PDB file of C-alpha atoms in Angstrom:
ATOM      1  CA  MET A   1      97.957  -3.242 134.770  1.00  0.00           C
ATOM      2  CA  PRO A   2      97.103  -1.286 138.162  1.00  0.00           C
ATOM      3  CA  ALA A   3      98.211   2.150 138.748  1.00  0.00           C
ATOM      4  CA  PRO A   4     102.092   2.255 139.641  1.00  0.00           C
ATOM      5  CA  ARG A   5     102.838   2.657 143.368  1.00  0.00           C
ATOM      6  CA  THR A   6     106.156   4.262 142.350  1.00  0.00           C
ATOM      7  CA  VAL A   7     107.094   6.064 139.275  1.00  0.00           C
ATOM      8  CA  LEU A   8     110.707   7.267 138.388  1.00  0.00           C
ATOM      9  CA  LEU A   9     110.338  10.805 136.862  1.00  0.00           C
ATOM     10  CA  THR A  10     113.732  11.641 135.056  1.00  0.00           C
ATOM     11  CA  GLY A  11     114.196  15.547 134.251  1.00  0.00           C
ATOM     12  CA  ALA A  12     112.432  16.201 137.564  1.00  0.00           C
ATOM     13  CA  ALA A  13     113.951  19.929 137.524  1.00  0.00           C
ATOM     14  CA  GLY A  14     112.984  20.818 133.917  1.00  0.00           C
ATOM     15  CA  GLY A  15     109.989  22.756 132.958  1.00  0.00           C
ATOM     16  CA  LEU A  16     107.715  19.940 132.068  1.00  0.00           C
ATOM     17  CA  GLY A  17     109.115  17.622 134.926  1.00  0.00           C
ATOM     18  CA  THR A  18     108.186  20.493 137.378  1.00  0.00           C
ATOM     19  CA  LEU A  19     104.730  20.752 136.122  1.00  0.00           C
ATOM     20  CA  MET A  20     104.281  17.026 136.557  1.00  0.00           C
ATOM     21  CA  ARG A  21     105.713  16.822 140.143  1.00  0.00           C
ATOM     22  CA  GLY A  22     102.989  19.204 141.155  1.00  0.00           C
ATOM     23  CA  LEU A  23     100.116  17.348 139.210  1.00  0.00           C
ATOM     24  CA  LEU A  24     100.907  13.465 138.927  1.00  0.00           C
ATOM     25  CA  PRO A  25     100.602  12.577 142.764  1.00  0.00           C
ATOM     26  CA  ALA A  26      96.773  13.577 142.523  1.00  0.00           C
ATOM     27  CA  HIS A  27      96.378  10.735 139.913  1.00  0.00           C
ATOM     28  CA  GLY A  28      97.811   8.357 142.566  1.00  0.00           C
ATOM     29  CA  HIS A  29     101.443   8.034 141.580  1.00  0.00           C
ATOM     30  CA  GLU A  30     104.438   8.313 144.282  1.00  0.00           C
ATOM     31  CA  LEU A  31     107.303   9.988 142.429  1.00  0.00           C
ATOM     32  CA  ARG A  32     110.853   9.362 142.640  1.00  0.00           C
ATOM     33  CA  LEU A  33     112.751  12.061 141.134  1.00  0.00           C
ATOM     34  CA  LEU A  34     116.027  12.123 139.234  1.00  0.00           C
ATOM     35  CA  ASP A  35     117.795  15.111 137.447  1.00  0.00           C
ATOM     36  CA  MET A  36     121.516  15.928 136.618  1.00  0.00           C
ATOM     37  CA  ARG A  37     121.026  19.048 138.845  1.00  0.00           C
ATOM     38  CA  PRO A  38     119.383  19.451 142.182  1.00  0.00           C
ATOM     39  CA  VAL A  39     115.781  19.630 142.152  1.00  0.00           C
ATOM     40  CA  GLU A  40     114.313  22.712 144.159  1.00  0.00           C
ATOM     41  CA  GLY A  41     112.547  21.846 147.399  1.00  0.00           C
ATOM     42  CA  GLU A  42     113.286  17.944 146.848  1.00  0.00           C
ATOM     43  CA  PRO A  43     116.236  17.017 149.036  1.00  0.00           C
ATOM     44  CA  ASP A  44     115.749  13.360 148.320  1.00  0.00           C
ATOM     45  CA  ALA A  45     115.791  13.673 144.600  1.00  0.00           C
ATOM     46  CA  ILE A  46     118.581  11.405 142.980  1.00  0.00           C
ATOM     47  CA  VAL A  47     121.300  13.951 141.271  1.00  0.00           C
ATOM     48  CA  ALA A  48     122.794  11.843 138.284  1.00  0.00           C
ATOM     49  CA  ASP A  49     123.588  12.321 134.869  1.00  0.00           C
ATOM     50  CA  LEU A  50     122.112   9.818 132.143  1.00  0.00           C
ATOM     51  CA  ALA A  51     125.796   8.547 131.425  1.00  0.00           C
ATOM     52  CA  ASP A  52     125.990   7.221 135.152  1.00  0.00           C
ATOM     53  CA  ARG A  53     124.631   3.656 134.423  1.00  0.00           C
ATOM     54  CA  GLU A  54     125.023   2.379 138.102  1.00  0.00           C
ATOM     55  CA  ALA A  55     123.241   5.484 139.316  1.00  0.00           C
ATOM     56  CA  LEU A  56     120.526   4.764 136.924  1.00  0.00           C
ATOM     57  CA  ARG A  57     120.039   1.080 138.080  1.00  0.00           C
ATOM     58  CA  GLU A  58     119.848   2.269 141.498  1.00  0.00           C
ATOM     59  CA  ALA A  59     117.221   4.787 140.436  1.00  0.00           C
ATOM     60  CA  VAL A  60     115.081   2.283 138.633  1.00  0.00           C
ATOM     61  CA  ARG A  61     115.475  -0.363 141.138  1.00  0.00           C
ATOM     62  CA  GLY A  62     111.961  -1.099 142.617  1.00  0.00           C
ATOM     63  CA  VAL A  63     109.928   1.031 140.825  1.00  0.00           C
ATOM     64  CA  ASP A  64     106.776   0.119 138.853  1.00  0.00           C
ATOM     65  CA  ALA A  65     107.507   2.604 135.931  1.00  0.00           C
ATOM     66  CA  VAL A  66     109.581   5.239 134.170  1.00  0.00           C
ATOM     67  CA  LEU A  67     108.502   8.712 133.256  1.00  0.00           C
ATOM     68  CA  HIS A  68     111.253   9.539 130.929  1.00  0.00           C
ATOM     69  CA  LEU A  69     111.406  13.253 130.511  1.00  0.00           C
ATOM     70  CA  ALA A  70     115.294  14.013 130.891  1.00  0.00           C
ATOM     71  CA  GLY A  71     117.379  15.139 128.123  1.00  0.00           C
ATOM     72  CA  ILE A  72     117.899  18.242 125.697  1.00  0.00           C
ATOM     73  CA  SER A  73     114.661  19.412 124.718  1.00  0.00           C
ATOM     74  CA  LEU A  74     115.849  22.122 121.872  1.00  0.00           C
ATOM     75  CA  GLU A  75     118.040  21.787 119.106  1.00  0.00           C
ATOM     76  CA  SER A  76     121.809  21.467 119.945  1.00  0.00           C
ATOM     77  CA  THR A  77     125.155  19.741 118.340  1.00  0.00           C
ATOM     78  CA  PHE A  78     124.963  16.388 117.454  1.00  0.00           C
ATOM     79  CA  ASP A  79     127.575  15.571 119.980  1.00  0.00           C
ATOM     80  CA  LYS A  80     125.674  17.021 122.636  1.00  0.00           C
ATOM     81  CA  ILE A  81     122.206  15.304 121.627  1.00  0.00           C
ATOM     82  CA  LEU A  82     124.119  11.984 120.996  1.00  0.00           C
ATOM     83  CA  ARG A  83     125.294  11.897 124.844  1.00  0.00           C
ATOM     84  CA  ALA A  84     122.150  13.118 126.493  1.00  0.00           C
ATOM     85  CA  ASN A  85     119.127  12.013 124.229  1.00  0.00           C
ATOM     86  CA  ILE A  86     120.547   8.946 122.246  1.00  0.00           C
ATOM     87  CA  GLU A  87     122.919   7.364 124.678  1.00  0.00           C
ATOM     88  CA  GLY A  88     121.311   8.561 127.826  1.00  0.00           C
ATOM     89  CA  THR A  89     117.822   6.951 126.619  1.00  0.00           C
ATOM     90  CA  TYR A  90     119.422   3.802 125.815  1.00  0.00           C
ATOM     91  CA  HIS A  91     121.495   3.645 129.282  1.00  0.00           C
ATOM     92  CA  LEU A  92     117.781   4.240 130.861  1.00  0.00           C
ATOM     93  CA  TYR A  93     116.109   1.586 128.909  1.00  0.00           C
ATOM     94  CA  GLU A  94     119.258  -0.818 129.897  1.00  0.00           C
ATOM     95  CA  ALA A  95     118.843  -0.105 133.618  1.00  0.00           C
ATOM     96  CA  ALA A  96     115.316  -0.646 133.511  1.00  0.00           C
ATOM     97  CA  ARG A  97     115.632  -3.996 131.605  1.00  0.00           C
ATOM     98  CA  GLU A  98     118.340  -5.171 134.073  1.00  0.00           C
ATOM     99  CA  GLU A  99     115.997  -4.049 137.035  1.00  0.00           C
ATOM    100  CA  GLY A 100     113.024  -5.753 135.756  1.00  0.00           C
ATOM    101  CA  VAL A 101     110.821  -2.719 134.878  1.00  0.00           C
ATOM    102  CA  ARG A 102     108.310  -3.464 132.510  1.00  0.00           C
ATOM    103  CA  ARG A 103     106.752   0.300 131.354  1.00  0.00           C
ATOM    104  CA  ILE A 104     108.471   3.260 130.422  1.00  0.00           C
ATOM    105  CA  VAL A 105     106.548   6.504 129.238  1.00  0.00           C
ATOM    106  CA  PHE A 106     108.919   8.146 126.674  1.00  0.00           C
ATOM    107  CA  ALA A 107     108.654  12.042 126.343  1.00  0.00           C
ATOM    108  CA  SER A 108     108.968  11.910 122.399  1.00  0.00           C
ATOM    109  CA  SER A 109     108.081  14.986 120.357  1.00  0.00           C
ATOM    110  CA  ASN A 110     106.263  16.150 117.217  1.00  0.00           C
ATOM    111  CA  HIS A 111     109.591  17.145 116.091  1.00  0.00           C
ATOM    112  CA  ALA A 112     110.040  13.546 115.097  1.00  0.00           C
ATOM    113  CA  VAL A 113     107.821  14.178 112.297  1.00  0.00           C
ATOM    114  CA  GLY A 114     108.263  18.089 112.264  1.00  0.00           C
ATOM    115  CA  PHE A 115     108.912  18.239 108.182  1.00  0.00           C
ATOM    116  CA  THR A 116     105.400  16.524 107.791  1.00  0.00           C
ATOM    117  CA  PRO A 117     103.193  19.210 106.056  1.00  0.00           C
ATOM    118  CA  ARG A 118     100.689  20.674 108.285  1.00  0.00           C
ATOM    119  CA  PRO A 119      97.096  20.076 107.628  1.00  0.00           C
ATOM    120  CA  ARG A 120      95.343  22.951 105.787  1.00  0.00           C
ATOM    121  CA  GLY A 121      91.505  23.443 105.237  1.00  0.00           C
ATOM    122  CA  ASP A 122      89.768  19.976 105.077  1.00  0.00           C
ATOM    123  CA  ASP A 123      93.011  17.931 104.979  1.00  0.00           C
ATOM    124  CA  PRO A 124      92.974  14.823 107.324  1.00  0.00           C
ATOM    125  CA  LEU A 125      94.464  14.802 110.924  1.00  0.00           C
ATOM    126  CA  ILE A 126      98.162  13.787 110.661  1.00  0.00           C
ATOM    127  CA  PRO A 127      98.183   9.981 111.855  1.00  0.00           C
ATOM    128  CA  VAL A 128     100.548   8.626 114.280  1.00  0.00           C
ATOM    129  CA  GLY A 129     101.544   6.264 111.540  1.00  0.00           C
ATOM    130  CA  THR A 130     103.107   9.011 109.332  1.00  0.00           C
ATOM    131  CA  PRO A 131     106.795   8.261 108.709  1.00  0.00           C
ATOM    132  CA  HIS A 132     109.533  10.028 110.989  1.00  0.00           C
ATOM    133  CA  ARG A 133     110.550  13.120 109.263  1.00  0.00           C
ATOM    134  CA  PRO A 134     112.675  14.661 111.917  1.00  0.00           C
ATOM    135  CA  ASP A 135     113.202  18.492 111.583  1.00  0.00           C
ATOM    136  CA  THR A 136     116.404  18.651 113.964  1.00  0.00           C
ATOM    137  CA  PHE A 137     119.120  16.678 115.658  1.00  0.00           C
ATOM    138  CA  TYR A 138     116.769  16.718 118.622  1.00  0.00           C
ATOM    139  CA  GLY A 139     113.957  15.555 116.369  1.00  0.00           C
ATOM    140  CA  LEU A 140     116.235  12.695 115.200  1.00  0.00           C
ATOM    141  CA  SER A 141     117.022  11.712 118.665  1.00  0.00           C
ATOM    142  CA  LYS A 142     113.162  11.271 119.362  1.00  0.00           C
ATOM    143  CA  SER A 143     112.968   9.135 116.361  1.00  0.00           C
ATOM    144  CA  PHE A 144     115.659   7.090 117.518  1.00  0.00           C
ATOM    145  CA  GLY A 145     113.801   6.994 121.080  1.00  0.00           C
ATOM    146  CA  GLU A 146     110.553   5.770 119.136  1.00  0.00           C
ATOM    147  CA  ASP A 147     112.555   3.012 117.395  1.00  0.00           C
ATOM    148  CA  LEU A 148     114.359   1.893 120.712  1.00  0.00           C
ATOM    149  CA  ALA A 149     111.233   1.431 122.427  1.00  0.00           C
ATOM    150  CA  GLN A 150     109.914  -0.697 119.622  1.00  0.00           C
ATOM    151  CA  PHE A 151     113.082  -2.783 119.667  1.00  0.00           C
ATOM    152  CA  TYR A 152     112.737  -3.470 123.662  1.00  0.00           C
ATOM    153  CA  TRP A 153     109.320  -4.294 123.312  1.00  0.00           C
ATOM    154  CA  ASP A 154     109.933  -6.798 120.214  1.00  0.00           C
ATOM    155  CA  LYS A 155     113.024  -8.277 121.937  1.00  0.00           C
ATOM    156  CA  TYR A 156     112.432  -7.803 125.642  1.00  0.00           C
ATOM    157  CA  GLY A 157     108.662  -7.394 126.029  1.00  0.00           C
ATOM    158  CA  MET A 158     109.154  -3.901 127.697  1.00  0.00           C
ATOM    159  CA  GLU A 159     106.151  -1.738 127.110  1.00  0.00           C
ATOM    160  CA  THR A 160     106.486   1.951 126.279  1.00  0.00           C
ATOM    161  CA  VAL A 161     104.025   4.614 125.415  1.00  0.00           C
ATOM    162  CA  SER A 162     105.905   7.214 123.263  1.00  0.00           C
ATOM    163  CA  VAL A 163     104.174  10.426 123.474  1.00  0.00           C
ATOM    164  CA  ARG A 164     104.874  13.004 120.559  1.00  0.00           C
ATOM    165  CA  ILE A 165     104.376  15.998 123.108  1.00  0.00           C
ATOM    166  CA  GLY A 166     103.342  19.295 121.423  1.00  0.00           C
ATOM    167  CA  SER A 167     103.780  22.289 123.585  1.00  0.00           C
ATOM    168  CA  CYS A 168     103.198  21.785 127.336  1.00  0.00           C
ATOM    169  CA  PHE A 169     102.826  25.124 128.989  1.00  0.00           C
ATOM    170  CA  PRO A 170     100.156  26.811 131.276  1.00  0.00           C
ATOM    171  CA  GLU A 171      99.001  28.851 127.918  1.00  0.00           C
ATOM    172  CA  PRO A 172      99.986  28.952 124.352  1.00  0.00           C
ATOM    173  CA  SER A 173     102.249  31.774 123.169  1.00  0.00           C
ATOM    174  CA  ASN A 174     101.709  31.648 119.542  1.00  0.00           C
ATOM    175  CA  VAL A 175      99.188  30.892 116.992  1.00  0.00           C
ATOM    176  CA  ARG A 176     100.867  27.534 115.950  1.00  0.00           C
ATOM    177  CA  MET A 177     100.502  26.277 119.521  1.00  0.00           C
ATOM    178  CA  LEU A 178      96.755  26.811 118.951  1.00  0.00           C
ATOM    179  CA  SER A 179      96.916  23.454 117.036  1.00  0.00           C
ATOM    180  CA  VAL A 180      99.603  21.601 119.224  1.00  0.00           C
ATOM    181  CA  TRP A 181      99.054  22.886 122.737  1.00  0.00           C
ATOM    182  CA  MET A 182      98.743  20.546 125.571  1.00  0.00           C
ATOM    183  CA  SER A 183      97.419  21.890 129.067  1.00  0.00           C
ATOM    184  CA  PRO A 184      99.549  20.771 132.223  1.00  0.00           C
ATOM    185  CA  ALA A 185      96.286  19.379 133.346  1.00  0.00           C
ATOM    186  CA  ASP A 186      95.836  17.353 130.348  1.00  0.00           C
ATOM    187  CA  GLY A 187      99.558  16.474 130.235  1.00  0.00           C
ATOM    188  CA  ALA A 188      98.977  14.811 133.564  1.00  0.00           C
ATOM    189  CA  ARG A 189      95.786  12.979 132.305  1.00  0.00           C
ATOM    190  CA  LEU A 190      97.812  11.581 129.242  1.00  0.00           C
ATOM    191  CA  PHE A 191     100.726  10.724 131.398  1.00  0.00           C
ATOM    192  CA  HIS A 192      98.624   8.978 133.839  1.00  0.00           C
ATOM    193  CA  ALA A 193      96.786   6.832 130.939  1.00  0.00           C
ATOM    194  CA  ALA A 194     100.165   6.042 129.434  1.00  0.00           C
ATOM    195  CA  LEU A 195     101.503   4.792 132.742  1.00  0.00           C
ATOM    196  CA  THR A 196      98.286   2.515 133.814  1.00  0.00           C
ATOM    197  CA  ALA A 197      96.614   1.332 130.592  1.00  0.00           C
ATOM    198  CA  GLN A 198      97.071  -2.346 129.829  1.00  0.00           C
ATOM    199  CA  ASP A 199      98.614  -4.161 127.014  1.00  0.00           C
ATOM    200  CA  VAL A 200     100.179  -0.974 125.140  1.00  0.00           C
ATOM    201  CA  GLY A 201     103.213  -2.938 123.560  1.00  0.00           C
ATOM    202  CA  HIS A 202     104.896  -0.225 122.144  1.00  0.00           C
ATOM    203  CA  THR A 203     101.965   2.360 121.532  1.00  0.00           C
ATOM    204  CA  VAL A 204     102.824   5.987 119.878  1.00  0.00           C
ATOM    205  CA  VAL A 205     100.340   8.900 120.691  1.00  0.00           C
ATOM    206  CA  TYR A 206     100.399  12.502 120.143  1.00  0.00           C
ATOM    207  CA  GLY A 207     100.555  14.835 123.168  1.00  0.00           C
ATOM    208  CA  SER A 208      98.094  17.730 123.233  1.00  0.00           C
ATOM    209  CA  SER A 209      94.601  18.829 124.448  1.00  0.00           C
ATOM    210  CA  ALA A 210      91.445  18.424 122.321  1.00  0.00           C
ATOM    211  CA  ASN A 211      92.100  21.532 120.250  1.00  0.00           C
ATOM    212  CA  THR A 212      89.539  23.065 117.994  1.00  0.00           C
ATOM    213  CA  ARG A 213      92.517  23.451 115.516  1.00  0.00           C
ATOM    214  CA  LEU A 214      94.005  20.365 116.205  1.00  0.00           C
ATOM    215  CA  TRP A 215      96.522  19.012 113.557  1.00  0.00           C
ATOM    216  CA  TRP A 216      97.051  15.429 114.471  1.00  0.00           C
ATOM    217  CA  ASP A 217      94.899  12.325 115.460  1.00  0.00           C
ATOM    218  CA  LEU A 218      94.756  11.767 119.111  1.00  0.00           C
ATOM    219  CA  SER A 219      92.666   8.499 118.729  1.00  0.00           C
ATOM    220  CA  SER A 220      95.734   6.267 120.125  1.00  0.00           C
ATOM    221  CA  ALA A 221      95.903   8.431 122.917  1.00  0.00           C
ATOM    222  CA  ARG A 222      92.265   8.212 123.821  1.00  0.00           C
ATOM    223  CA  ALA A 223      92.343   4.307 123.129  1.00  0.00           C
ATOM    224  CA  LEU A 224      94.553   4.551 126.416  1.00  0.00           C
ATOM    225  CA  GLY A 225      91.737   6.098 128.416  1.00  0.00           C
ATOM    226  CA  TYR A 226      92.899   9.684 127.761  1.00  0.00           C
ATOM    227  CA  ASP A 227      89.979  12.119 128.034  1.00  0.00           C
ATOM    228  CA  PRO A 228      91.416  15.495 127.300  1.00  0.00           C
ATOM    229  CA  GLN A 229      89.645  18.266 128.862  1.00  0.00           C
ATOM    230  CA  ASP A 230      91.072  21.676 127.724  1.00  0.00           C
ATOM    231  CA  ASP A 231      91.077  23.313 124.463  1.00  0.00           C
ATOM    232  CA  SER A 232      93.374  26.211 123.287  1.00  0.00           C
ATOM    233  CA  GLU A 233      90.588  28.017 121.394  1.00  0.00           C
ATOM    234  CA  ARG A 234      90.051  30.513 124.352  1.00  0.00           C
ATOM    235  CA  TYR A 235      93.401  32.102 123.540  1.00  0.00           C
ATOM    236  CA  ALA A 236      92.707  31.979 120.168  1.00  0.00           C
ATOM    237  CA  ALA A 237      91.294  35.609 119.595  1.00  0.00           C
ATOM    238  CA  LYS A 238      94.064  37.447 121.544  1.00  0.00           C
ATOM    239  CA  LEU A 239      96.974  35.644 119.981  1.00  0.00           C
ATOM    240  CA  ILE A 240      95.524  36.041 116.389  1.00  0.00           C
ATOM    241  CA  ALA A 241      94.788  39.668 117.138  1.00  0.00           C
ATOM    242  CA  GLU A 242      98.538  40.156 118.085  1.00  0.00           C
ATOM    243  CA  GLN A 243     100.436  37.809 115.572  1.00  0.00           C
ATOM    244  CA  GLY A 244      97.706  37.144 112.561  1.00  0.00           C
ATOM    245  CA  GLU A 245      96.759  33.891 111.111  1.00  0.00           C
ATOM    246  CA  LEU A 246      99.327  31.372 109.965  1.00  0.00           C
ATOM    247  CA  ASP A 247     100.828  32.285 106.627  1.00  0.00           C
ATOM    248  CA  PRO A 248     101.080  29.503 103.808  1.00  0.00           C
ATOM    249  CA  ASP A 249     103.735  31.395 102.263  1.00  0.00           C
ATOM    250  CA  ASN A 250     105.795  31.386 105.398  1.00  0.00           C
ATOM    251  CA  PRO A 251     108.381  28.705 105.662  1.00  0.00           C
ATOM    252  CA  ASP A 252     107.902  28.665 109.265  1.00  0.00           C
ATOM    253  CA  HIS A 253     104.246  27.814 108.911  1.00  0.00           C
ATOM    254  CA  ALA A 254     104.582  25.164 106.381  1.00  0.00           C
ATOM    255  CA  HIS A 255     105.372  22.128 108.360  1.00  0.00           C
ATOM    256  CA  LEU A 256     104.220  20.466 111.623  1.00  0.00           C
ATOM    257  CA  GLY A 257     107.502  21.307 113.422  1.00  0.00           C
ATOM    258  CA  GLY A 258     107.068  25.159 112.812  1.00  0.00           C
ATOM    259  CA  HIS A 259     110.220  27.265 112.910  1.00  0.00           C
ATOM    260  CA  PHE A 260     112.197  24.358 114.172  1.00  0.00           C
ATOM    261  CA  CYS A 261     112.433  23.344 110.374  1.00  0.00           C
ATOM    262  CA  THR A 262     114.054  26.665 109.642  1.00  0.00           C
ATOM    263  CA  ARG A 263     115.627  28.374 112.589  1.00  0.00           C
ATOM    264  CA  PRO A 264     115.325  25.974 115.576  1.00  0.00           C
ATOM    265  CA  PRO A 265     115.815  27.224 118.994  1.00  0.00           C
ATOM    266  CA  VAL A 266     119.385  26.199 120.614  1.00  0.00           C
ATOM    267  CA  TRP A 267     119.931  24.771 123.992  1.00  0.00           C
ATOM    268  CA  PRO A 268     121.463  27.129 126.059  1.00  0.00           C
ATOM    269  CA  HIS A 269     123.761  24.935 128.054  1.00  0.00           C
TER     270      HIS A 269
END
């Protein structure tokens, strides 16, 4: 599959969308932007809600692929998660199917498997085939999105790469992030690989840099052509000095999802 000429980027005004707006064009992608609120500095961005099915059809018309970052990215009420993340993702897939778009890259999350115990010591890395164990309604919506992607591949032949994103920020801010951090540059590398790899069917990958303290298996991401260049270890000494090592007796540190399992941050809107 050649590099897409045009990619619809949903959630373009969000934190991750803003990072990718700046980084993906260098990988050869022309971005069409969509968000439910105006995108600063982008007067041509499409302003539409994922509930607006006609606007979604118009937004996907003629694109080569979709990078779907839109939705609620923290915990919220089930009703809000249902509307934004579950129904909204379904509406996007239907619009793409109706307009003949054959590739979607879906922003899943490690919180789809958040109640999976984190590796300790010599434990093996967590495989992509580990069963869904969502830690929140948010994580549940990402489990749904992965299953929806599988359904659309099996029934309609629409390809998806579901990326279980860890924490994509300029640098990690706590000790847990040393294991799940994805640098913005590596995020762009991974999304580029997911947009351009051939014959992906429905592929699930973990989204992080090649961290020394990595908890999960990146082999399916590397099979797409992803070659991560960054490692969180350069931040480790400072963070551990400030916060200490992870405590096996602390419930916040027991599972892959961290404090999402015990006291999840709540979407402010």
